[in-house]
Amino acid sequence: MASVVQPKHDPGQIQRPRNPPPGRTPWAVYVYEAPVRLWHWVTVVCMLVLVVTGYLIGAPPPAILGEASNSYLFGYIRMAHFMAGQVLAVFFVLRIYWAFVGNHHAREVFLPPLHRRSWWKGLFDQQLYYLFIKPEAKKHLGHNPLAGIAMFAMCILPLAFMIVSGFALYAEGLGMQHWMYSAFGWVIPLFGGSFYVHTLHHIGMWILIVFSCIHTYLVFREDIMGRTSIVSTMVSGWRFMKDDRP
Amino acid sequence: MGRQETFYETIRRQGISRRSFMKFCALTAASLGLAPEFAGRIAHAMENKPRVPVLWLNGLECTCCSESFIRSAHPLVRDVVLSMVSLDYSHTLMASAGHQAEEILEEIRRDYKGRYIAAIEGNPPLNEDGMYCIVGGRPFVEQLKEVCADASAVIAWGSCASWGCVQAAKPNPTAATPIHKVITDKPVIKIPGCPPIAEVMTGVITYMVAFDRLPELDLMGRPKMFYSQRIHDKCYRRPHFDAGQFAEKFDDEGSRMGYCLYKVGCRGPTTYNACSTIGWNEGTSFPIQSGHGCIGCSEEHFWDNGPFYQRLLGTRLLNAEVNADTVGAVTVGLVGAGVAAHAGLSALQRAREKAGRASAAPVDTGVEG
Ligand code: HEM
Ligand code: HEM
Ligand code: SF4
């Protein structure tokens, strides 16, 4: 269970009773521990670099005329991509580690509790809420079921795929004798050859872009419309309740 | 049967000088990426080993592999290899025909059981019990299975035998099937390419008969000595790639300057082959050197991975030519429109709620959790 203690700072605009009635959610809960928050924002920065450079790798900018020795533009674009990719991968691995040792919210996006009835009800509820059929959805300390499953299916899985396929492509450049090829080379025949791995790596980018658009919109929307804090939660780690209802 | 002639004896009988023979050994050792002393080992093996029969079968194919094979760079390489491997049965090269030819097949299978190499050009179509390819009055797939059953090793020449090639293009009505999916009980050495480079073909055969073992294969079953690098890794236009200098069209300034052909669809970055090192036609040139991008002919599915003149895989969707970027951009556009609409409705709802709250006392909407 998340720690129920007083936050170090007061969010100001939220006026809540300090002692909620029994059975009611406390008004502030520490949900996202520092490693989760750090991972999130590092991933956001890496994604920005990866999407821009990745797109350019697929559709390069017009040529700079002149001698080849005067420019290393495409080389730098690819280098930035590979560096951001490796940072992303390292933090992703650390994030998986944290899912084991962190609080139970750290596991949410890896293991949506599909076996629970309440989870399915919450998923349905959340959809009705987003479709303006229900005026409000149940509050969640961590992610609502819809957010949880979307993060798993459209972010965690694609990210894992991008990392594995990205390292396979990178290993191709290093050569078959390199340890990285021994570690990731199997991906190439698995997907029917290098060209398909490139194509799938490219499609993966668009899936992540779609996810990021919806995700960014919804976190800001919920921050304004919802009944808990959202964006500040990924900064400070604390979830603040704006009302007393469940 | 008597004593088996050695390679060397055969070669000498055919009037090839010892000097030429030694040259061939040196050339082959070099092309296999072996140290110079291996030239001596190849020579020794050739002088002392009995000839290995090679049964060359042809299934669904266009004979470009045979055509390539007999055009090996050094005329001598061709002669040596042709005499070296007693190509006792090869539709294109053998003198005999009809029943006489089919008898050779039986004879070799009987006399050299487990000691001959089956070299397969083309592939068997499996639909309709293999009736789409008939050899000697029977489906090719039967001949293939029989000959491979007693062979010491199986070589799959070219992209047909290795991957299926154009006759296996979607939707593959005849079910043209690569060799390794039909012959599953022994190693199949894939020598892909449409056709493979002649020196690669002769090099692999020489290696196998001289050293009595299979070349080291990669994860896809190709000899590492020729297929461990991509065209792109050794392409002489690579500095232009790294500089970001690309030809946009085949008649623009960039193409005249010899810039990289990536943007006009070059498949060099995804194609494993030796063209950019060995070259074609006695090392004269290779596609990129003559101004055309690589089409990836030695890769699986290359025949379906069009269009050849675009970087990204294309397909037809709702009657339009699309690729990952066009589909992605349209999807993001639709999602963006959806987000904007949802944001608008949300703002409206919020405004309405505020108005409602101002007029009435706040009520618990009471959604149960
Ligand atoms: C989520 C993050 C990522 C995105 C959005 C992304 C995007 C892309 C895109 C769009 C391409 C061009 C594909 C093509 O059309 O050929 C590409 C290529 C590539 N990416 Fe990524 N990528 C990501 C992560 C990674 C990672 C983690 C690595 C590992 C180091 C990596 C390594 C590569 C490599 C090696 C290439 C091929 C470059 C070349 O052929 O010149 N990527 N990426
Ligand atoms: C500027 C853009 C972004 C903002 C403002 C943002 C904000 C947030 C916030 C506030 C949360 C917490 C949601 C909650 O409390 O329920 C969150 C979670 C998350 N975000 Fe983002 N995000 C952004 C971009 C991205 C991108 C680009 C990705 C990945 C591709 C991403 C992946 C995630 C994931 C996986 C979680 C769940 C974290 C966990 O539970 O471990 N976000 N984001
Ligand atoms: S021409 Fe093709 S193989 Fe050569 S550098 Fe450009 S993309 Fe690579």
XYZ file of C-alpha atoms and ligand atoms in Angstrom:
709
model
C 0.000 0.000 0.000
C 1.159 3.483 -0.769
C 2.407 5.450 2.179
C -0.207 7.694 3.696
C 1.748 10.530 5.156
C 1.704 14.268 4.809
C 3.267 15.640 1.639
C 6.275 17.837 2.157
C 4.598 20.758 0.482
C 0.993 21.893 0.342
C -0.514 22.092 -3.108
C -2.387 25.226 -2.046
C -5.513 25.278 -4.134
C -6.882 22.054 -2.693
C -8.693 22.474 0.615
C -9.310 19.098 2.198
C -10.123 17.786 5.638
C -6.926 16.439 7.140
C -8.634 13.303 8.467
C -10.887 11.713 5.886
C -13.856 9.737 7.142
C -13.224 5.990 7.538
C -13.371 4.095 4.240
C -12.688 7.211 2.224
C -9.509 7.784 0.278
C -6.943 9.899 2.051
C -6.537 13.246 0.394
C -2.909 12.773 -0.604
C -1.008 9.604 -1.398
C 2.547 9.054 -2.536
C 2.193 6.971 -5.729
C 5.088 7.427 -8.145
C 8.466 6.965 -6.531
C 11.435 8.930 -7.775
C 12.834 6.206 -10.110
C 9.459 5.933 -11.858
C 9.269 9.693 -12.350
C 12.853 9.955 -13.509
C 12.297 7.096 -15.953
C 9.168 8.783 -17.293
C 10.812 12.088 -18.096
C 13.992 10.549 -19.452
C 11.790 8.460 -21.732
C 9.907 11.566 -22.884
C 13.145 13.334 -23.845
C 14.555 10.228 -25.558
C 11.298 9.716 -27.443
C 11.460 13.257 -28.789
C 14.982 12.693 -30.097
C 14.183 9.199 -31.386
C 11.044 10.214 -33.248
C 12.690 13.170 -34.969
C 15.878 11.325 -35.896
C 14.029 8.073 -36.654
C 11.703 9.849 -39.056
C 14.700 11.450 -40.760
C 16.448 8.077 -41.044
C 13.411 6.833 -42.951
C 13.001 10.027 -45.023
C 16.297 11.945 -45.086
C 16.410 15.726 -45.591
C 17.591 17.115 -48.964
C 21.278 16.766 -49.749
C 23.965 19.272 -48.922
C 25.909 19.550 -52.166
C 29.686 19.412 -52.281
C 32.297 16.960 -51.190
C 31.265 14.080 -48.969
C 34.176 14.874 -46.681
C 32.653 18.261 -45.795
C 29.624 16.885 -44.066
C 28.590 14.138 -41.701
C 24.958 15.189 -41.362
C 23.302 11.817 -41.761
C 25.973 10.228 -39.630
C 25.144 12.646 -36.795
C 21.402 12.081 -37.173
C 21.958 8.357 -36.864
C 24.401 8.826 -34.001
C 21.858 10.899 -32.053
C 19.284 8.186 -32.685
C 21.564 5.447 -31.425
C 22.608 7.413 -28.343
C 19.027 8.276 -27.379
C 18.054 4.672 -28.108
C 20.663 3.318 -25.756
C 19.713 5.721 -22.972
C 16.066 4.756 -23.461
C 16.990 1.085 -23.264
C 19.071 1.436 -20.101
C 16.287 3.324 -18.325
C 13.719 0.830 -19.545
C 15.698 -2.011 -17.993
C 16.040 -0.046 -14.750
C 12.302 0.603 -14.820
C 11.613 -3.134 -15.102
C 13.940 -3.670 -12.155
C 11.978 -1.061 -10.219
C 8.730 -2.881 -10.972
C 10.121 -5.677 -8.799
C 11.462 -3.624 -5.925
C 9.249 -0.515 -6.014
C 5.779 0.030 -4.549
C 2.781 -1.693 -6.095
C 2.049 1.258 -8.397
C 5.398 0.586 -10.044
C 3.978 -2.714 -11.326
C 0.705 -1.373 -12.690
C 1.726 -0.763 -16.283
C 3.429 -4.140 -16.577
C 0.657 -6.292 -15.139
C -2.854 -4.933 -15.721
C -5.039 -7.030 -13.327
C -7.159 -8.545 -16.096
C -8.427 -11.271 -13.762
C -10.316 -8.834 -11.537
C -13.967 -8.098 -12.176
C -13.643 -4.648 -10.656
C -10.928 -3.896 -13.185
C -13.239 -4.692 -16.082
C -16.010 -2.628 -14.557
C -13.587 0.233 -14.126
C -12.492 -0.104 -17.751
C -16.094 0.105 -18.904
C -16.840 2.963 -16.537
C -13.886 4.952 -17.753
C -15.010 4.563 -21.367
C -18.517 5.766 -20.533
C -16.932 8.738 -18.798
C -14.760 9.619 -21.803
C -17.798 9.226 -24.065
C -19.621 11.850 -21.918
C -22.220 9.272 -20.928
C -21.274 9.246 -17.262
C -20.443 12.551 -15.618
C -17.584 11.152 -13.575
C -15.480 8.051 -13.154
C -14.189 6.408 -10.036
C -10.995 7.858 -8.654
C -7.842 5.789 -8.855
C -4.685 6.140 -6.861
C -2.616 4.712 -9.671
C -3.882 4.481 -13.237
C -7.480 4.017 -14.196
C -7.962 0.634 -15.938
C -8.214 2.211 -19.397
C -5.002 4.161 -18.890
C -3.295 1.082 -17.478
C -4.130 -1.148 -20.411
C -3.338 1.586 -22.955
C 0.051 2.141 -21.339
C 0.769 -1.559 -21.403
C -0.403 -2.265 -24.948
C 0.508 0.976 -26.679
C 3.553 2.085 -24.752
C 5.361 -0.615 -22.748
C 5.039 -3.349 -25.379
C 5.914 -1.084 -28.337
C 8.842 0.357 -26.362
C 10.120 -3.151 -25.653
C 9.736 -4.016 -29.320
C 11.503 -0.829 -30.418
C 14.408 -1.572 -28.115
C 14.803 -5.183 -29.222
C 14.408 -4.404 -32.933
C 16.546 -1.273 -32.601
C 19.412 -3.207 -31.084
C 19.053 -5.893 -33.741
C 19.386 -3.232 -36.460
C 22.275 -1.664 -34.608
C 23.974 -5.060 -34.260
C 23.722 -5.552 -38.033
C 25.953 -2.537 -38.449
C 28.424 -3.843 -35.875
C 28.749 -7.145 -37.708
C 27.953 -10.782 -37.120
C 31.034 -11.384 -34.987
C 29.967 -8.778 -32.401
C 28.406 -9.901 -29.093
C 25.434 -7.630 -29.746
C 24.654 -9.641 -32.855
C 24.794 -12.820 -30.796
C 22.366 -11.218 -28.353
C 19.913 -9.640 -30.822
C 20.693 -11.166 -34.251
C 17.879 -13.724 -33.920
C 15.365 -10.905 -34.339
C 16.289 -10.506 -38.019
C 15.268 -13.993 -39.244
C 12.334 -14.019 -36.814
C 10.653 -11.171 -38.678
C 11.648 -12.380 -42.142
C 14.765 -10.327 -42.802
C 16.351 -6.972 -42.203
C 13.942 -5.060 -44.431
C 10.929 -6.217 -42.417
C 12.628 -5.368 -39.144
C 13.188 -1.837 -40.504
C 9.550 -1.658 -41.589
C 8.209 -2.871 -38.232
C 10.578 -0.566 -36.340
C 9.158 2.247 -38.446
C 5.526 1.265 -37.791
C 6.348 0.998 -34.073
C 7.307 4.663 -34.142
C 3.866 5.649 -35.419
C 2.144 3.550 -32.756
C 4.161 5.363 -30.094
C 3.394 8.749 -31.653
C -0.330 7.968 -31.584
C -0.021 6.858 -27.960
C 1.896 10.007 -27.003
C -0.700 12.305 -28.591
C -3.625 10.690 -26.786
C -1.651 10.300 -23.558
C -0.546 13.929 -23.432
C -4.054 15.161 -24.184
C -5.654 12.965 -21.539
C -3.225 13.765 -18.733
C -3.830 17.487 -19.232
C -7.571 16.989 -19.602
C -7.770 14.921 -16.432
C -5.604 17.421 -14.633
C -8.230 20.063 -15.389
C -11.470 18.070 -15.432
C -10.685 15.119 -13.174
C -11.006 14.847 -9.446
C -7.376 14.057 -8.649
C -4.081 15.678 -9.481
C -2.388 14.184 -12.565
C 0.477 16.080 -14.192
C 1.958 17.254 -10.899
C 1.812 13.635 -9.712
C 4.376 12.620 -12.315
C 6.547 15.484 -11.073
C 6.242 15.247 -7.275
C 4.979 11.701 -6.932
C 1.980 12.779 -4.796
C -1.639 12.176 -5.811
C -3.996 14.818 -4.421
C -7.743 14.318 -4.216
C -9.887 17.273 -5.161
C -13.081 15.991 -3.528
C -14.397 13.391 -1.118
C -16.307 11.136 -3.464
C -14.839 7.689 -4.328
C 34.461 -48.729 -60.992
C 38.290 -48.631 -60.677
C 40.332 -45.936 -58.999
C 38.638 -42.539 -58.854
C 40.424 -39.825 -60.753
C 41.543 -36.879 -58.605
C 40.578 -33.305 -59.427
C 44.107 -32.570 -60.429
C 44.303 -35.481 -62.853
C 41.058 -34.405 -64.438
C 42.236 -30.859 -64.804
C 45.564 -31.873 -66.316
C 43.823 -34.230 -68.686
C 41.782 -31.256 -69.845
C 44.979 -29.442 -70.750
C 45.198 -26.954 -67.899
C 48.772 -26.113 -66.858
C 50.052 -26.564 -63.318
C 50.739 -22.839 -63.186
C 47.108 -22.067 -63.939
C 46.030 -24.618 -61.379
C 48.109 -22.966 -58.657
C 46.707 -19.583 -59.630
C 43.213 -20.927 -59.203
C 44.061 -22.256 -55.750
C 45.468 -18.895 -54.671
C 42.495 -16.993 -56.081
C 40.004 -19.270 -54.401
C 41.769 -19.098 -51.054
C 41.681 -15.307 -51.302
C 38.029 -15.158 -52.240
C 37.190 -17.441 -49.330
C 38.976 -15.041 -47.028
C 41.588 -17.640 -46.109
C 45.244 -16.972 -45.326
C 47.723 -17.514 -48.230
C 48.972 -20.831 -46.879
C 45.521 -22.249 -47.524
C 46.218 -22.055 -51.253
C 48.682 -24.896 -50.683
C 46.125 -26.883 -48.724
C 43.568 -26.458 -51.459
C 46.141 -27.592 -54.039
C 47.060 -30.588 -51.922
C 43.451 -31.627 -51.521
C 42.822 -31.259 -55.242
C 45.833 -33.387 -56.090
C 44.971 -36.212 -53.767
C 41.250 -36.409 -53.377
C 38.916 -38.324 -55.634
C 36.462 -36.205 -57.538
C 33.182 -35.526 -55.795
C 30.152 -35.885 -57.989
C 27.699 -33.016 -57.918
C 24.155 -33.666 -59.006
C 22.702 -30.408 -60.203
C 18.906 -30.448 -60.248
C 16.660 -27.826 -61.781
C 13.173 -27.117 -60.488
C 11.094 -23.970 -60.979
C 13.778 -21.480 -62.004
C 15.058 -19.332 -64.853
C 18.559 -20.859 -65.192
C 20.235 -17.589 -64.234
C 22.194 -19.484 -61.561
C 23.704 -21.823 -64.180
C 24.348 -18.833 -66.433
C 26.146 -17.058 -63.626
C 28.126 -20.151 -62.619
C 29.654 -20.691 -66.052
C 30.738 -17.036 -66.152
C 33.089 -17.156 -63.222
C 35.695 -14.384 -63.295
C 38.809 -16.311 -64.095
C 38.015 -18.474 -67.120
C 40.113 -21.046 -65.385
C 37.990 -21.037 -62.270
C 35.089 -22.041 -64.416
C 37.022 -24.822 -66.151
C 38.483 -26.093 -62.963
C 35.221 -26.122 -61.133
C 33.347 -27.629 -64.020
C 35.825 -30.465 -64.225
C 36.312 -30.612 -60.513
C 32.734 -31.287 -59.706
C 31.707 -33.921 -62.161
C 28.483 -32.268 -63.119
C 27.109 -35.600 -64.091
C 23.543 -34.473 -64.236
C 22.701 -30.915 -65.109
C 19.900 -30.072 -67.488
C 21.743 -27.150 -68.940
C 25.233 -28.586 -69.246
C 25.035 -32.328 -69.683
C 25.320 -33.884 -73.123
C 22.973 -36.769 -72.525
C 19.219 -36.524 -72.584
C 16.112 -38.555 -71.898
C 16.324 -41.933 -70.209
C 20.094 -41.964 -70.554
C 20.311 -38.825 -68.416
C 17.910 -40.085 -65.800
C 19.996 -43.260 -65.550
C 23.047 -41.226 -64.550
C 21.062 -39.998 -61.608
C 20.322 -43.548 -60.469
C 23.912 -44.587 -60.988
C 25.395 -41.793 -58.899
C 22.870 -42.311 -56.147
C 23.806 -45.992 -56.039
C 27.587 -45.778 -56.427
C 28.188 -42.680 -54.334
C 25.552 -43.088 -51.670
C 26.180 -40.460 -49.025
C 29.190 -39.068 -50.878
C 27.818 -36.737 -53.511
C 26.609 -33.159 -53.287
C 23.091 -32.241 -54.349
C 23.068 -28.748 -55.819
C 19.548 -27.496 -56.338
C 18.642 -24.683 -58.672
C 15.021 -23.621 -58.381
C 12.372 -24.980 -56.084
C 9.465 -27.416 -56.098
C 5.870 -26.175 -56.300
C 3.879 -28.262 -53.829
C 0.296 -27.519 -54.809
C -1.636 -30.110 -56.872
C 0.829 -32.802 -55.765
C 3.711 -30.957 -57.399
C 2.177 -31.071 -60.893
C 3.301 -27.533 -61.725
C 6.861 -28.745 -62.346
C 7.439 -32.060 -64.099
C 10.900 -33.499 -64.729
C 11.314 -36.792 -66.598
C 7.570 -37.365 -66.390
C 7.360 -37.010 -62.604
C 6.834 -34.109 -60.216
C 10.129 -32.407 -59.470
C 9.531 -32.635 -55.737
C 9.866 -36.450 -55.923
C 13.180 -36.280 -57.738
C 14.365 -33.668 -55.255
C 13.544 -35.802 -52.228
C 15.157 -38.920 -53.721
C 18.371 -37.216 -54.710
C 18.716 -35.322 -51.437
C 18.041 -38.463 -49.398
C 21.448 -39.948 -50.304
C 23.453 -36.735 -50.643
C 26.180 -35.736 -48.206
C 25.134 -32.094 -48.371
C 22.570 -29.982 -50.129
C 23.324 -26.638 -51.734
C 20.397 -24.340 -52.499
C 21.517 -22.197 -55.431
C 20.009 -18.783 -55.742
C 16.964 -17.097 -54.273
C 14.528 -19.669 -55.701
C 16.034 -22.580 -53.838
C 16.878 -20.457 -50.783
C 13.754 -18.348 -50.346
C 11.193 -19.042 -53.066
C 11.825 -15.991 -55.275
C 9.363 -14.548 -57.818
C 7.465 -17.788 -58.394
C 6.644 -17.669 -54.660
C 5.428 -14.050 -54.831
C 2.149 -13.375 -53.088
C -0.260 -15.114 -53.351
C 2.022 -17.959 -54.500
C -0.634 -20.006 -56.364
C 1.627 -23.003 -57.032
C 3.021 -23.048 -53.466
C 6.603 -22.757 -54.718
C 8.587 -23.731 -51.625
C 12.253 -23.206 -50.760
C 14.418 -26.305 -50.354
C 14.985 -26.091 -46.604
C 11.251 -26.449 -46.028
C 11.158 -29.679 -48.056
C 14.501 -31.231 -47.087
C 14.530 -30.998 -43.335
C 16.846 -33.825 -42.308
C 20.172 -32.442 -43.504
C 21.963 -29.123 -43.713
C 20.882 -26.972 -46.634
C 23.486 -24.388 -47.578
C 21.759 -21.340 -48.963
C 23.568 -19.369 -51.649
C 20.928 -16.701 -52.293
C 21.013 -14.120 -55.043
C 19.200 -13.758 -58.322
C 21.579 -15.090 -59.497
C 24.318 -15.601 -56.915
C 27.737 -14.225 -57.789
C 29.732 -16.757 -59.818
C 32.805 -16.570 -57.573
C 30.625 -17.192 -54.553
C 29.210 -20.329 -56.149
C 32.580 -21.726 -57.214
C 34.159 -20.661 -53.923
C 31.627 -22.544 -51.830
C 31.894 -25.708 -53.917
C 35.686 -25.573 -53.818
C 35.671 -25.120 -50.076
C 33.366 -28.069 -49.585
C 35.278 -30.506 -51.751
C 38.736 -29.306 -50.718
C 38.160 -29.295 -46.973
C 35.478 -31.949 -46.770
C 33.272 -29.869 -44.574
C 30.480 -27.345 -44.772
C 31.374 -23.684 -44.692
C 30.402 -21.866 -41.488
C 26.798 -20.735 -41.824
C 24.991 -17.725 -40.374
C 21.585 -17.752 -38.650
C 19.835 -17.888 -42.022
C 21.944 -20.790 -43.315
C 24.213 -18.779 -45.633
C 28.010 -19.206 -45.739
C 29.432 -16.493 -43.506
C 32.445 -15.967 -45.749
C 30.264 -14.366 -48.414
C 27.080 -13.323 -46.624
C 28.175 -11.842 -43.316
C 28.104 -8.245 -44.488
C 25.553 -6.029 -46.125
C 26.067 -4.340 -49.482
C 25.832 -1.084 -47.530
C 28.740 -2.016 -45.213
C 31.252 -2.049 -48.068
C 29.536 0.248 -50.578
C 31.833 2.826 -52.137
C 28.957 5.393 -51.983
C 28.786 5.044 -48.216
C 30.609 8.352 -47.528
C 27.748 10.108 -49.339
C 25.262 8.249 -47.144
C 27.000 9.414 -43.980
C 27.231 12.951 -45.348
C 23.511 12.968 -46.084
C 24.091 13.305 -49.817
C 21.362 11.447 -51.650
C 20.157 11.304 -55.231
C 16.479 12.274 -55.193
C 15.810 11.186 -58.772
C 17.737 9.224 -61.332
C 18.358 12.316 -63.470
C 19.185 14.941 -60.859
C 22.446 16.583 -59.893
C 22.975 14.192 -56.973
C 22.717 11.147 -59.184
C 25.223 12.677 -61.634
C 27.553 13.349 -58.708
C 27.407 9.700 -57.732
C 25.542 10.315 -54.469
C 24.041 7.560 -52.356
C 20.941 5.878 -53.844
C 19.137 5.379 -50.502
C 16.265 7.724 -51.343
C 15.647 6.103 -54.715
C 15.089 2.790 -52.991
C 18.529 1.220 -52.560
C 18.166 -1.966 -50.495
C 21.892 -2.098 -49.728
C 21.324 -1.432 -45.997
C 19.159 -4.543 -45.648
C 20.874 -6.921 -48.070
C 23.532 -9.495 -47.217
C 25.689 -10.275 -50.226
C 29.190 -9.779 -51.580
C 28.439 -7.573 -54.619
C 30.133 -4.473 -53.212
C 33.366 -6.425 -52.612
C 33.579 -9.074 -55.348
C 31.545 -7.320 -58.028
C 30.079 -8.886 -61.136
C 31.427 -9.918 -64.520
C 35.028 -10.339 -63.539
C 34.688 -7.637 -60.940
C 33.754 -5.036 -63.545
C 30.819 -3.472 -61.744
C 27.726 -4.101 -59.642
C 24.286 -2.456 -59.706
C 25.124 0.517 -57.456
C 28.325 1.193 -59.370
C 26.288 1.452 -62.559
C 23.893 3.933 -60.945
C 21.001 1.707 -59.926
C 20.090 0.944 -56.331
C 20.364 -2.568 -54.970
C 16.998 -4.385 -55.159
C 17.993 -6.838 -52.443
C 17.804 -9.916 -54.704
C 19.543 -12.155 -52.169
C 17.077 -11.365 -49.376
C 13.993 -13.301 -48.428
C 10.764 -11.692 -49.739
C 12.636 -9.169 -51.873
C 10.176 -9.862 -54.691
C 7.297 -8.640 -52.514
C 9.173 -5.751 -50.886
C 8.421 -3.135 -53.508
C 8.339 -0.565 -54.843
C 12.014 -0.934 -55.708
C 12.424 2.806 -56.190
C 11.215 3.878 -52.760
C 12.883 3.561 -49.377
C 9.824 2.307 -47.522
C 7.721 -0.762 -48.113
C 4.655 0.266 -50.091
C 1.254 -1.289 -50.365
C -2.158 -0.445 -51.770
C -4.846 0.593 -49.341
C -8.250 1.948 -50.342
C -6.974 2.331 -53.882
C -4.020 4.522 -52.933
C -0.271 3.838 -52.842
C 0.725 4.073 -49.185
C 3.701 3.407 -46.923
C 4.322 3.485 -43.171
C 4.750 7.281 -43.169
C 1.581 8.094 -45.104
C -0.535 5.697 -43.014
C 1.098 6.992 -39.825
C 0.583 10.639 -40.703
C -3.070 10.100 -41.637
C -3.666 8.170 -38.397
C -2.054 10.904 -36.313
C -4.169 13.457 -38.193
C -7.352 11.553 -37.389
C -6.311 11.097 -33.768
C -5.511 14.819 -33.588
C -8.955 15.675 -34.937
C -10.520 13.283 -32.424
C -8.544 14.855 -29.597
C -9.599 18.357 -30.665
C -13.257 17.310 -30.862
C -13.054 15.620 -27.470
C -11.383 18.661 -25.969
C -14.120 20.881 -27.393
C -16.878 18.684 -25.953
C -15.048 18.553 -22.621
C -14.875 22.331 -22.471
C -18.579 22.536 -23.288
C -19.434 20.042 -20.566
C -17.328 21.946 -18.063
C -18.959 25.218 -18.946
C -22.388 23.641 -18.585
C -21.470 22.120 -15.241
C -20.246 25.456 -13.945
C -23.450 27.143 -15.030
C -25.453 24.355 -13.385
C -23.474 24.592 -10.168
C -24.023 28.330 -10.015
C -27.807 27.949 -10.248
C -28.386 24.863 -8.105
C -27.014 23.542 -4.851
C -24.210 21.035 -5.373
C -25.498 17.477 -5.442
C -23.506 14.293 -5.081
C -23.643 12.698 -8.500
C -23.083 9.484 -6.615
C -21.252 7.313 -9.097
C -20.560 4.108 -7.261
C -16.992 2.837 -7.323
C 10.884 4.296 -29.245
C 11.915 4.630 -29.757
C 12.354 4.563 -31.198
C 11.791 5.123 -32.309
C 10.526 5.938 -32.387
C 12.637 4.794 -33.431
C 12.407 5.149 -34.746
C 13.144 4.748 -35.823
C 12.796 4.924 -37.197
C 11.523 5.565 -37.691
C 13.791 4.394 -37.947
C 13.847 4.348 -39.464
C 13.437 2.960 -39.910
C 13.536 2.821 -41.401
O 12.646 3.288 -42.092
O 14.493 2.220 -41.858
C 14.784 3.890 -37.069
C 15.941 3.258 -37.454
C 16.842 2.719 -36.562
N 16.744 2.713 -35.187
Fe 15.229 3.380 -34.097
N 13.683 4.042 -32.992
C 13.543 3.878 -31.628
C 14.359 3.182 -30.773
C 15.567 2.655 -31.145
C 16.463 2.004 -30.236
C 16.217 1.770 -28.747
C 17.539 1.639 -30.963
C 18.759 0.941 -30.432
C 19.911 1.435 -30.394
C 17.315 2.050 -32.337
C 18.161 1.834 -33.386
C 17.875 2.079 -34.700
C 18.698 1.666 -35.799
C 20.026 0.934 -35.702
C 18.062 2.072 -36.971
C 18.558 1.861 -38.401
C 19.379 3.005 -38.825
C 19.879 2.849 -40.229
O 19.500 1.907 -40.904
O 20.633 3.688 -40.652
N 16.095 2.670 -32.406
N 14.363 4.109 -35.757
C 4.939 16.016 -22.569
C 4.436 14.859 -22.635
C 3.995 14.001 -21.461
C 3.388 14.359 -20.285
C 2.981 15.709 -19.798
C 3.191 13.130 -19.546
C 2.602 13.057 -18.303
C 2.343 11.898 -17.635
C 1.665 11.821 -16.400
C 1.119 12.999 -15.656
C 1.573 10.532 -16.043
C 0.886 9.982 -14.815
C -0.501 9.612 -15.179
C -1.287 9.218 -14.003
O -0.981 9.723 -12.926
O -2.210 8.411 -14.126
C 2.229 9.773 -17.037
C 2.390 8.398 -17.003
C 3.023 7.680 -18.018
N 3.516 8.203 -19.198
Fe 3.576 10.122 -19.730
N 3.663 12.075 -20.289
C 4.167 12.577 -21.456
C 4.727 11.859 -22.478
C 4.917 10.498 -22.454
C 5.571 9.748 -23.480
C 6.167 10.344 -24.762
C 5.559 8.451 -23.098
C 6.108 7.246 -23.776
C 6.164 7.009 -24.993
C 4.871 8.382 -21.830
C 4.656 7.215 -21.127
C 4.049 7.153 -19.905
C 3.874 5.933 -19.170
C 4.313 4.531 -19.607
C 3.239 6.269 -17.970
C 2.899 5.323 -16.838
C 4.004 5.390 -15.855
C 3.933 4.331 -14.790
O 2.863 4.093 -14.222
O 4.975 3.739 -14.521
N 4.512 9.639 -21.463
N 2.682 10.625 -18.027
S 24.017 3.380 -52.447
Fe 22.868 1.889 -51.219
S 24.390 0.508 -50.362
Fe 25.480 2.300 -51.136
S 25.654 3.646 -49.333
Fe 23.801 4.256 -50.397
S 22.177 3.048 -49.420
Fe 24.110 2.106 -48.844
